[in-house]
mmCIF file of C-alpha atoms in Angstrom:
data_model
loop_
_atom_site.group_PDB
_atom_site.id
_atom_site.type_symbol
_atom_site.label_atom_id
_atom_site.label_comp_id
_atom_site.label_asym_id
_atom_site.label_seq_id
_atom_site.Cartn_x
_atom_site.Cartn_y
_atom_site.Cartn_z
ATOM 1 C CA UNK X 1 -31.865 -21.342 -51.761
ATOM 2 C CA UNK X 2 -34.398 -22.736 -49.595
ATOM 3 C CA UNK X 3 -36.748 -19.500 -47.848
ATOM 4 C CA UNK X 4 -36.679 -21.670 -44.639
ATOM 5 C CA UNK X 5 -32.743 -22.503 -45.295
ATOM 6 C CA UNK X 6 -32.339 -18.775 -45.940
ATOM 7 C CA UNK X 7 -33.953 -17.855 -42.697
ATOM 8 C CA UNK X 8 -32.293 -19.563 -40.800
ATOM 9 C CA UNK X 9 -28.598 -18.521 -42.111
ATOM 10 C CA UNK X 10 -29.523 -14.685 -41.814
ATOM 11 C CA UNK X 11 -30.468 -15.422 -38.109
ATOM 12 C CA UNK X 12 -27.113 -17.349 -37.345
ATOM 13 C CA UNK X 13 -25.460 -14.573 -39.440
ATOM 14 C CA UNK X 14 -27.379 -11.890 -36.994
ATOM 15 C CA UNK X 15 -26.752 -13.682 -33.991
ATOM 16 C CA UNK X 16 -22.132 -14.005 -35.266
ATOM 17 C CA UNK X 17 -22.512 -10.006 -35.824
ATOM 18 C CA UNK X 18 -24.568 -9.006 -32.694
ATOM 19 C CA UNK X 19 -21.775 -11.055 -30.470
ATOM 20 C CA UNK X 20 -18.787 -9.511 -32.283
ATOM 21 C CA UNK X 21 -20.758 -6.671 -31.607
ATOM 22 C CA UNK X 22 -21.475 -6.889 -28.075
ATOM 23 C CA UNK X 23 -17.793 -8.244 -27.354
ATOM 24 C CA UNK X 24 -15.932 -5.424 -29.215
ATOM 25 C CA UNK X 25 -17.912 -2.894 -26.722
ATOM 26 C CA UNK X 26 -18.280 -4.444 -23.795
ATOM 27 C CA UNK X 27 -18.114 -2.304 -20.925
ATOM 28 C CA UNK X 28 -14.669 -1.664 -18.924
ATOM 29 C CA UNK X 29 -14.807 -3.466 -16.302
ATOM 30 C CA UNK X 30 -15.007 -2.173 -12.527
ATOM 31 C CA UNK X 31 -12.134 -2.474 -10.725
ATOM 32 C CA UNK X 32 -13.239 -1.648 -6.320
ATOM 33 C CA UNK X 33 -10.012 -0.377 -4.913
ATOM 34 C CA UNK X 34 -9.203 -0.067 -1.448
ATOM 35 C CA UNK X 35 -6.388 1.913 -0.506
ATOM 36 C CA UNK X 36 -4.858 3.752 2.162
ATOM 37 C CA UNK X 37 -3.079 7.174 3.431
ATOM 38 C CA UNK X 38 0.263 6.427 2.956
ATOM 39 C CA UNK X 39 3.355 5.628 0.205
ATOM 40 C CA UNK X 40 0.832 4.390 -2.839
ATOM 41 C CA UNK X 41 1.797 7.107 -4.656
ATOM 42 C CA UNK X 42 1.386 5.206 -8.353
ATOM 43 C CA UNK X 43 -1.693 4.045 -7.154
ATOM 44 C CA UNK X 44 -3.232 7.290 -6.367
ATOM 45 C CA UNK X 45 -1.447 8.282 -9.587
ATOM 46 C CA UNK X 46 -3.680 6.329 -11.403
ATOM 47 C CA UNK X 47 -6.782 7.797 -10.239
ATOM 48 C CA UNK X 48 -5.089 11.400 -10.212
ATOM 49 C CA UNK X 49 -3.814 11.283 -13.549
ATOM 50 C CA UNK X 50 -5.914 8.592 -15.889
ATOM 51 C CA UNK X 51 -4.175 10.453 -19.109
ATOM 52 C CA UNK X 52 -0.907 8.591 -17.789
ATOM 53 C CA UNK X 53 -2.807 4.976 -17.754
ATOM 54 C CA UNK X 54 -3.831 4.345 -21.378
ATOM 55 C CA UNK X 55 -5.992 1.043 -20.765
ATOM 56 C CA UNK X 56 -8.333 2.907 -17.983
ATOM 57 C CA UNK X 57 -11.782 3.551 -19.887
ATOM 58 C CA UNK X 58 -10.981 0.538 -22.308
ATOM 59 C CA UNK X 59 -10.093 -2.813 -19.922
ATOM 60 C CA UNK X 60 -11.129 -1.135 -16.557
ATOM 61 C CA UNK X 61 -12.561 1.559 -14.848
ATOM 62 C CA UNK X 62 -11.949 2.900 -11.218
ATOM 63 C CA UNK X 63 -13.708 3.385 -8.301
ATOM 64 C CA UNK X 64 -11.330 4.225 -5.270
ATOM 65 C CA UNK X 65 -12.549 3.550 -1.309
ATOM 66 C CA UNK X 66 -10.325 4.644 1.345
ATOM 67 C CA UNK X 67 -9.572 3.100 4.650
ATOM 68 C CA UNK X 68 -7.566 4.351 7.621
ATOM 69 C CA UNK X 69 -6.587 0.832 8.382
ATOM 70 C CA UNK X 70 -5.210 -2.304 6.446
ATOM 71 C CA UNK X 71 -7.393 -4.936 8.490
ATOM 72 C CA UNK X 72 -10.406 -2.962 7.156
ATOM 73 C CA UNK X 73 -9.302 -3.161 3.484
ATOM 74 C CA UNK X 74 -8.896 -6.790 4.367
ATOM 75 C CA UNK X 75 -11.843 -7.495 5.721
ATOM 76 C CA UNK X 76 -13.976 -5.549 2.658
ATOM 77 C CA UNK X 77 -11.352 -7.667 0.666
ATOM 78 C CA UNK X 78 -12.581 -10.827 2.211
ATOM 79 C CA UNK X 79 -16.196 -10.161 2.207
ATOM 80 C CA UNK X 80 -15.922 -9.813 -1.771
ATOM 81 C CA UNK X 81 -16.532 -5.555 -1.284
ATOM 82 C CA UNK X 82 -13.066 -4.976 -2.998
ATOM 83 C CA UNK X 83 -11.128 -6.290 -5.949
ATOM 84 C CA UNK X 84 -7.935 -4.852 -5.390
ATOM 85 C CA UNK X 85 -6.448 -3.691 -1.993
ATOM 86 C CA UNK X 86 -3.519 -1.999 -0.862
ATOM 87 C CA UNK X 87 -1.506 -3.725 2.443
ATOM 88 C CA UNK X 88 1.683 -2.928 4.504
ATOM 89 C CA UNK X 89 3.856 -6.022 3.787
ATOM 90 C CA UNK X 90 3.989 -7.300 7.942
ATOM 91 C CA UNK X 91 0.201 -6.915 7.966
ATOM 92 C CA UNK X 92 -0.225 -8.570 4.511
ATOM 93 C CA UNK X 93 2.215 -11.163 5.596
ATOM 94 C CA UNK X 94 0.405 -11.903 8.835
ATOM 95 C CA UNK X 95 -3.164 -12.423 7.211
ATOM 96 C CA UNK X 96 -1.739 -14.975 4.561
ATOM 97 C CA UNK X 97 -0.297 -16.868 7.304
ATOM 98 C CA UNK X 98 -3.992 -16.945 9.311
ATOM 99 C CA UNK X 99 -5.432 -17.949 6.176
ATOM 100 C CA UNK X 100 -7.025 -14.736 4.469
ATOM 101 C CA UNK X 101 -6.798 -15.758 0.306
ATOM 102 C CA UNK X 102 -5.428 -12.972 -2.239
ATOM 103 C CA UNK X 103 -2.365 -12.971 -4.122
ATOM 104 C CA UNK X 104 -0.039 -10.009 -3.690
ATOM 105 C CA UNK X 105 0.562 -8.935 -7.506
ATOM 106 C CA UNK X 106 3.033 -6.028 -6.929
ATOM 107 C CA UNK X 107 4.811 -3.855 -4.675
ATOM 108 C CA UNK X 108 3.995 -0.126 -4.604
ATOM 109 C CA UNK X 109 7.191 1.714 -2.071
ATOM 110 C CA UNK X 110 9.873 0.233 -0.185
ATOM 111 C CA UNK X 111 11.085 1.275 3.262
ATOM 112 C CA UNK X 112 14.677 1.860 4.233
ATOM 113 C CA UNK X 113 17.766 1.052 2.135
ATOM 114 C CA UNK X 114 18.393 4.510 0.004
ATOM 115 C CA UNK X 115 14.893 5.663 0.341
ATOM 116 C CA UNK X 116 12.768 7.045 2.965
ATOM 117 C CA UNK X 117 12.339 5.271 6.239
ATOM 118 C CA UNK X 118 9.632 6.246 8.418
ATOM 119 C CA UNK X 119 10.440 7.997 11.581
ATOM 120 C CA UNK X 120 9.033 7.911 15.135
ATOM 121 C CA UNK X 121 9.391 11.470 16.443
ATOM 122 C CA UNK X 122 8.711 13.465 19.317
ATOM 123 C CA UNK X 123 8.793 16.794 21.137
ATOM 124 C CA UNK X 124 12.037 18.676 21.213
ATOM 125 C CA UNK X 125 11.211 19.200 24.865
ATOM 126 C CA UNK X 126 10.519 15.385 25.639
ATOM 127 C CA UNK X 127 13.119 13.689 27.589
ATOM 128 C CA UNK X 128 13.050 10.818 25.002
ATOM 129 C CA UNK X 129 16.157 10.834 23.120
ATOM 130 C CA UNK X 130 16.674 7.038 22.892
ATOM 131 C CA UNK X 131 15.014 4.074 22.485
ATOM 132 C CA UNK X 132 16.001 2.864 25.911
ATOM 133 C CA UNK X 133 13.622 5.811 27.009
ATOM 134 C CA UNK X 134 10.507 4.812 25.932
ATOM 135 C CA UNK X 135 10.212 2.807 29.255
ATOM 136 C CA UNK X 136 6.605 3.425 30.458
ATOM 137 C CA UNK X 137 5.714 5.642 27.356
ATOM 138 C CA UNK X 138 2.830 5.798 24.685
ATOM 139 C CA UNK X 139 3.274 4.974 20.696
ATOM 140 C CA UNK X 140 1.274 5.825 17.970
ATOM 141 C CA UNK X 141 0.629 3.258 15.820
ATOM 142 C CA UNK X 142 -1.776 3.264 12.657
ATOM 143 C CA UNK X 143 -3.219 -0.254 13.456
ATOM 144 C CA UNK X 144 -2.878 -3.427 15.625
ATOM 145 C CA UNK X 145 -0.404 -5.646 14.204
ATOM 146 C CA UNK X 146 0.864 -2.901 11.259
ATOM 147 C CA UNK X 147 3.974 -2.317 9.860
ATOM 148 C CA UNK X 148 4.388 0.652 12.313
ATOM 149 C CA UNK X 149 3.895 -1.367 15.128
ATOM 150 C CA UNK X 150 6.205 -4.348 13.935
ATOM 151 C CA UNK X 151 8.919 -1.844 12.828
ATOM 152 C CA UNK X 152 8.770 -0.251 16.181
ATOM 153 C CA UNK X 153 8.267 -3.913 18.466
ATOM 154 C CA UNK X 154 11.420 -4.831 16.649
ATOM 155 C CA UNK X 155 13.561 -2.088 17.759
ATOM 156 C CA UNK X 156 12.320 -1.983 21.135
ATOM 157 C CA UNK X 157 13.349 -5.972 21.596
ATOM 158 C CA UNK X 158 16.997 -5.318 19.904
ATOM 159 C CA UNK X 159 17.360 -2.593 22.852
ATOM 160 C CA UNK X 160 16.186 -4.875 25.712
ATOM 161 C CA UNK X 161 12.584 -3.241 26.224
ATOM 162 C CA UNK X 162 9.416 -5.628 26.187
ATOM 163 C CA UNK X 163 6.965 -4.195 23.733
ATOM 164 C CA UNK X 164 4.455 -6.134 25.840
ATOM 165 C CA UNK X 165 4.872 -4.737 28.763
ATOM 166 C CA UNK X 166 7.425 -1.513 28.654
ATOM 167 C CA UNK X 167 5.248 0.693 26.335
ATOM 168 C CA UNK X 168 1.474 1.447 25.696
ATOM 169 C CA UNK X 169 -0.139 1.358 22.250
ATOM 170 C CA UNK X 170 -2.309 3.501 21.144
ATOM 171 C CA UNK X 171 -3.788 3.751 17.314
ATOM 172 C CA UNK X 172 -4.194 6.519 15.758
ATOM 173 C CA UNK X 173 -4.489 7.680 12.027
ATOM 174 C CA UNK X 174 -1.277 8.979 10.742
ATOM 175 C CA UNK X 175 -2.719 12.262 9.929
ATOM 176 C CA UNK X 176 -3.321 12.880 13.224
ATOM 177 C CA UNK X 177 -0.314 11.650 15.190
ATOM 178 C CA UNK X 178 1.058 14.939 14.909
ATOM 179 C CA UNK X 179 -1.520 16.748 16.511
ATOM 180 C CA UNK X 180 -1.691 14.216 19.335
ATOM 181 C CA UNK X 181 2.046 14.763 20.147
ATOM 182 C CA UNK X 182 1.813 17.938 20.701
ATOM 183 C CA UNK X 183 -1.344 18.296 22.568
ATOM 184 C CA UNK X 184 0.836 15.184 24.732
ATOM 185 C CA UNK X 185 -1.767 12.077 23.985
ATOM 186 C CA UNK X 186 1.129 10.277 22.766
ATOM 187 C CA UNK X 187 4.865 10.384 23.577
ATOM 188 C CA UNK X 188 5.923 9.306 20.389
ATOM 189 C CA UNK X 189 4.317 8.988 17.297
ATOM 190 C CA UNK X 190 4.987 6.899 13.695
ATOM 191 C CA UNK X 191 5.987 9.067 10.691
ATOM 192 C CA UNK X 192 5.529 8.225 7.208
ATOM 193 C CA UNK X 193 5.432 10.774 4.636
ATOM 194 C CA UNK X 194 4.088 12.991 3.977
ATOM 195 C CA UNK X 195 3.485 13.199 7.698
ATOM 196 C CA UNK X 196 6.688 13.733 8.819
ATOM 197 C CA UNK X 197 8.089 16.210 6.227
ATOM 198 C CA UNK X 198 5.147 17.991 6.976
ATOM 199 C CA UNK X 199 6.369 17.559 10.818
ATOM 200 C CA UNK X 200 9.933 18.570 9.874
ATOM 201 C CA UNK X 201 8.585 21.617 8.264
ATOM 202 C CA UNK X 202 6.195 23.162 11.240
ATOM 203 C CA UNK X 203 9.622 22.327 13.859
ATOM 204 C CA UNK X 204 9.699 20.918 17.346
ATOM 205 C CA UNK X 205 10.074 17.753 17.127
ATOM 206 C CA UNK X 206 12.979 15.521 16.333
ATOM 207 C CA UNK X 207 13.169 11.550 15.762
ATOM 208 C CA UNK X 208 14.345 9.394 17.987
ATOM 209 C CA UNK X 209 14.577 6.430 15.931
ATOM 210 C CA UNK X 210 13.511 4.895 12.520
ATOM 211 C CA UNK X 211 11.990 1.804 11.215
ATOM 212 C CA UNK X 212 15.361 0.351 9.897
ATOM 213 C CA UNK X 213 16.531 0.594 13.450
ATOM 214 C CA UNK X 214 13.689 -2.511 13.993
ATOM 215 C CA UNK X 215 14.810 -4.274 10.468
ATOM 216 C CA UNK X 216 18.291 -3.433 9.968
ATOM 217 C CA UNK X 217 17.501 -3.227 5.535
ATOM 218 C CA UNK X 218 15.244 -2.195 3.040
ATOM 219 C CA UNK X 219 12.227 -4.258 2.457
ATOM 220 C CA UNK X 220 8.745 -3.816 0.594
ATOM 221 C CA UNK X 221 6.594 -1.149 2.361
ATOM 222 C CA UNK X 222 3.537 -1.130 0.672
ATOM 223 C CA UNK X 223 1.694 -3.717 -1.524
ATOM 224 C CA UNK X 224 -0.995 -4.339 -4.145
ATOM 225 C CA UNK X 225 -3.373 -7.750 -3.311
ATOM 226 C CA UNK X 226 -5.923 -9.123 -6.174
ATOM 227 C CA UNK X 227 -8.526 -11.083 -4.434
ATOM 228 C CA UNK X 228 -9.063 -14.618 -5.856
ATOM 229 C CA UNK X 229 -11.614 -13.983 -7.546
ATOM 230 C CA UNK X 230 -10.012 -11.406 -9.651
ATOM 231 C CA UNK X 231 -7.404 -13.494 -10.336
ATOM 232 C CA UNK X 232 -9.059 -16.454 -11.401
ATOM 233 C CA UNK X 233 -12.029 -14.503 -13.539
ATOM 234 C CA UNK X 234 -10.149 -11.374 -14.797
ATOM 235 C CA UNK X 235 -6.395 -12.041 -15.417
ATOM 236 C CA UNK X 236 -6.162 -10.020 -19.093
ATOM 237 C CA UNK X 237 -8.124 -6.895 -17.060
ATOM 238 C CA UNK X 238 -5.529 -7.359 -13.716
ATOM 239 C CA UNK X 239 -2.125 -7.017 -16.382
ATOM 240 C CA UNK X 240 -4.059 -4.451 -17.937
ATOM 241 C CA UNK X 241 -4.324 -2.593 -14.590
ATOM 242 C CA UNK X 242 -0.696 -3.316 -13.496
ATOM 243 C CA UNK X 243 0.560 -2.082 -16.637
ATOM 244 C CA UNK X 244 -1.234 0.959 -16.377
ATOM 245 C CA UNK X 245 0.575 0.648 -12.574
ATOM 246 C CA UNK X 246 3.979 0.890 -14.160
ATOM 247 C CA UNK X 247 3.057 3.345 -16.333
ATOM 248 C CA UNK X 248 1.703 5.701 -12.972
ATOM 249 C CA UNK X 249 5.338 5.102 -11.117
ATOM 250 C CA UNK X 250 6.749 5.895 -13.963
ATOM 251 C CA UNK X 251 5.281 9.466 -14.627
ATOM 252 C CA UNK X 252 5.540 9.826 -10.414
ATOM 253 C CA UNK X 253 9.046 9.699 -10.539
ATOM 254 C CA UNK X 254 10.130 11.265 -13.930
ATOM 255 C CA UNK X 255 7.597 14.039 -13.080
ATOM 256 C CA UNK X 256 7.415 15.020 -9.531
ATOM 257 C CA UNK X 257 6.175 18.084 -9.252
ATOM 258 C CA UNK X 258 3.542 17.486 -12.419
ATOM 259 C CA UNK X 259 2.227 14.470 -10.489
ATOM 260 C CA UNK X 260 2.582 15.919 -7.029
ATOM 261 C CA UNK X 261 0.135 19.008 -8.413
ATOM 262 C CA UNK X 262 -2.684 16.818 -9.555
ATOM 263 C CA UNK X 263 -2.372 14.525 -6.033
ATOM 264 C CA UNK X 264 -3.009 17.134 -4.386
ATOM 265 C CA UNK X 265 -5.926 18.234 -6.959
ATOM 266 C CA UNK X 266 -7.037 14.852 -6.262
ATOM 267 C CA UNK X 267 -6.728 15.409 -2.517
ATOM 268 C CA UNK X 268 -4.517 12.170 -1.725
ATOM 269 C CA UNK X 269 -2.122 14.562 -0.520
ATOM 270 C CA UNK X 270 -2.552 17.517 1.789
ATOM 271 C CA UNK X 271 0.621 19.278 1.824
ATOM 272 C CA UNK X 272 1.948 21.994 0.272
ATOM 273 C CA UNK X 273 3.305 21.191 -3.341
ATOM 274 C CA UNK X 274 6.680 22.517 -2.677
ATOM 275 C CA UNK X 275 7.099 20.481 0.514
ATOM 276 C CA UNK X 276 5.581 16.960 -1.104
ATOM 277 C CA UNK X 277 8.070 17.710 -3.889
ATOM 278 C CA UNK X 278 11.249 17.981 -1.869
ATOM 279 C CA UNK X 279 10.654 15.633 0.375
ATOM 280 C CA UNK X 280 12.593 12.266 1.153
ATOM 281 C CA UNK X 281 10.759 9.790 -1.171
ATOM 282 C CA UNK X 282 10.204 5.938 -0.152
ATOM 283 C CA UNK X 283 12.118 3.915 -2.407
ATOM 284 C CA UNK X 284 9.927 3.094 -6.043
ATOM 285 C CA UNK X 285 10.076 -0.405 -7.511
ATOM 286 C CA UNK X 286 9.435 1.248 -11.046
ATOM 287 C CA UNK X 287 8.683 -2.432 -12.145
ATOM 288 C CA UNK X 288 5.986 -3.311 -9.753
ATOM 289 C CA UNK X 289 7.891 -6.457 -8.472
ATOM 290 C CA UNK X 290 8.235 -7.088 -4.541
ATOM 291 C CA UNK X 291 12.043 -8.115 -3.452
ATOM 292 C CA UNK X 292 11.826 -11.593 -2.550
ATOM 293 C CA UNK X 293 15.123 -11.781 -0.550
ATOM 294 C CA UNK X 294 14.144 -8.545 1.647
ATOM 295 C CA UNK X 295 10.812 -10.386 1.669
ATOM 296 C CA UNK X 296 11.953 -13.724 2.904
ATOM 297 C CA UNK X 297 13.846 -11.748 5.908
ATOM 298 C CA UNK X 298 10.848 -10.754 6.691
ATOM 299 C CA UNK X 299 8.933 -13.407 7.478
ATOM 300 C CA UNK X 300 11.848 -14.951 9.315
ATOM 301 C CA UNK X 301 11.935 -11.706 11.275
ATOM 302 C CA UNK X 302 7.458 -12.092 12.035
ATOM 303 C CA UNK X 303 8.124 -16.070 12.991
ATOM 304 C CA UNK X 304 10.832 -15.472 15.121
ATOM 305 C CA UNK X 305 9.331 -13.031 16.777
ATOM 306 C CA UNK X 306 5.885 -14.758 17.232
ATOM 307 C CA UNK X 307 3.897 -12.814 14.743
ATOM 308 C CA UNK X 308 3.495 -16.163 12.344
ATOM 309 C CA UNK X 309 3.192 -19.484 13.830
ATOM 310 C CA UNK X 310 2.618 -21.530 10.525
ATOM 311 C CA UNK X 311 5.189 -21.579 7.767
ATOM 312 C CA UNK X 312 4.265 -19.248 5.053
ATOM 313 C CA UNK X 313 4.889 -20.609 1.358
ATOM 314 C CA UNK X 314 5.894 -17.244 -0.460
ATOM 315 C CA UNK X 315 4.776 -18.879 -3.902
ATOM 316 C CA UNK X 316 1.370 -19.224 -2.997
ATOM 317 C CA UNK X 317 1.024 -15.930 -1.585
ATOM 318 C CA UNK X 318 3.030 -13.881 -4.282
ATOM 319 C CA UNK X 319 2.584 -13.835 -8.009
ATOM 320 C CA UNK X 320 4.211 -11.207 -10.349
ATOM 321 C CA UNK X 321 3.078 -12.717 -13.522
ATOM 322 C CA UNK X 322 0.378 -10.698 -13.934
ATOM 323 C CA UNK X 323 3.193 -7.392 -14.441
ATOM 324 C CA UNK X 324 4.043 -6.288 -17.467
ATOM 325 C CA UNK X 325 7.590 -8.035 -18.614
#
């Protein structure tokens, strides 16, 4: 052979090896995730308890931010900041329709139905016993336009209060809503868990009514959005991720108290282990996948009560291809 013709084969030959090379051990990607205080359990499973999630290390790595609110996770999410965000379905449903771009790629709790629905309590000495007498009281909320606030607009409307004018709003983290009923800065505050088994568990206060009240069934609570970006440039790394999702609800729910021990660990949870164990759990869509009927309600429910004003094509907004099938 030819010493120039020689050359030049070892060098292609270099170059074939050196890309298998580089391909075969190519870094995990980072996945930003933005996530919040409430029912994400699998999520935080994930980060809690990697040894559950067998392609984290290999197709992804994690780094976890957390936000009190879902319009801040949207806003990082729009600003390119985040990869992956968590979103309560009315809020997610409400930025789709004002044009924010993501895809919503799974559903992480449901609210109502069999499971858990979150309650709006106050003190055992308030004279608030009904709906009917929140009439010139205070609400906690988490967040303008969340799903506490929807669920809680709703049920004021079906018992002939105007959430506009009736009641005052005031937002407050959910960790804290406790504290500010009982030092009286609100009259009644929103409940998920595990703020109100840890509620139920100090005494005093009782509920006086609960988010189905405002939706009347069980619908998606929390979901998981991939920006477009994500999407479009890493789809084998997102089902990667979601399957390593599956895998996290999975363990949550066949091992409770395991998983509840390394949340707390983790310090996603701040209740005792024995009380996050035995408390009422939000329904868990073990497959990842959002219910489309309970979804479609939904948005009827946000349109006809003036929360959307365009018509909201579900299909462009959802996408549960990227789950494992």
């Amino acid at each position: 052979m030819m010493p120039h013709l020689k050359k030049a084969l070892g060098g292609a030959l270099f170059a074939l090896l050196s890309l298998g090379f580089s391909t075969s051990h190519a870094d995990p990607l980072t996945l930003r995730v933005g996530y919040g205080s409430a029912a994400e359990e699998p999520l935080w499973v994930m980060k809690a308890s990697p040894e559950v999630t067998p392609n984290q290390g290999k197709a992804y790595k994690l780094d976890y931010t957390f936000f009190r609110g879902t319009d801040k996770r949207f806003q990082a999410l729009e600003a390119g900041d985040l990869d992956i965000a968590t979103g309560s379905t009315h809020s997610v449903m409400m930025a789709a329709a004002h044009g924010l771009k993501f895809k919503v790629v799974a559903s992480l709790s449901r609210e109502g139905g069999n499971g858990f629905a979150t309650q709006y309590m106050a003190l055992d000495t308030s004279p608030i016993k009904t709906i009917k007498d929140l009439k010139g009281k205070t609400i906690g909320i988490n967040g303008a336009r969340s799903s506490a606030e929807i669920w809680a607009r709703l049920a004021l409307t079906k018992n002939g209060l105007d959430p506009a004018r009736d009641v005052k709003w005031v937002a407050i983290p959910f960790p804290s809503q406790g504290e500010a009923v009982r030092a009286g800065q609100l009259d009644v505050g929103a409940f998920p868990q595990p703020f109100a088994a840890f509620e139920e568990k100090r005494g005093g206060m009782h509920t006086v009514f609960t988010s189905t009240d405002g939706t009347g069934h069980e619908e998606d609570l929390m979901l998981l959005l991939a920006s477009e970006k994500m999407v479009k440039e890493h789809p084998d790394v997102l089902r990667a991720f979601l399957a390593d999702l599956v895998k996290a609800a999975h363990f949550y729910a066949r091992e409770p108290r395991k998983s509840g021990q390394e949340l707390i660990a983790a310090k996603f949870v701040n209740i005792p282990l024995d009380t996050f164990v035995n408390m009422r759990k939000n329904g868990l869509p073990l497959d990842g996948k959002v219910n489309m009927d309970a979804m479609h309600s939904l948005v009827d429910d946000l349109t006809k009560f003036g929360y959307i004003d365009t018509k909201l094509d579900l299909k462009q907004v959802i996408d549960m291809s990227y789950l494992p099938g």
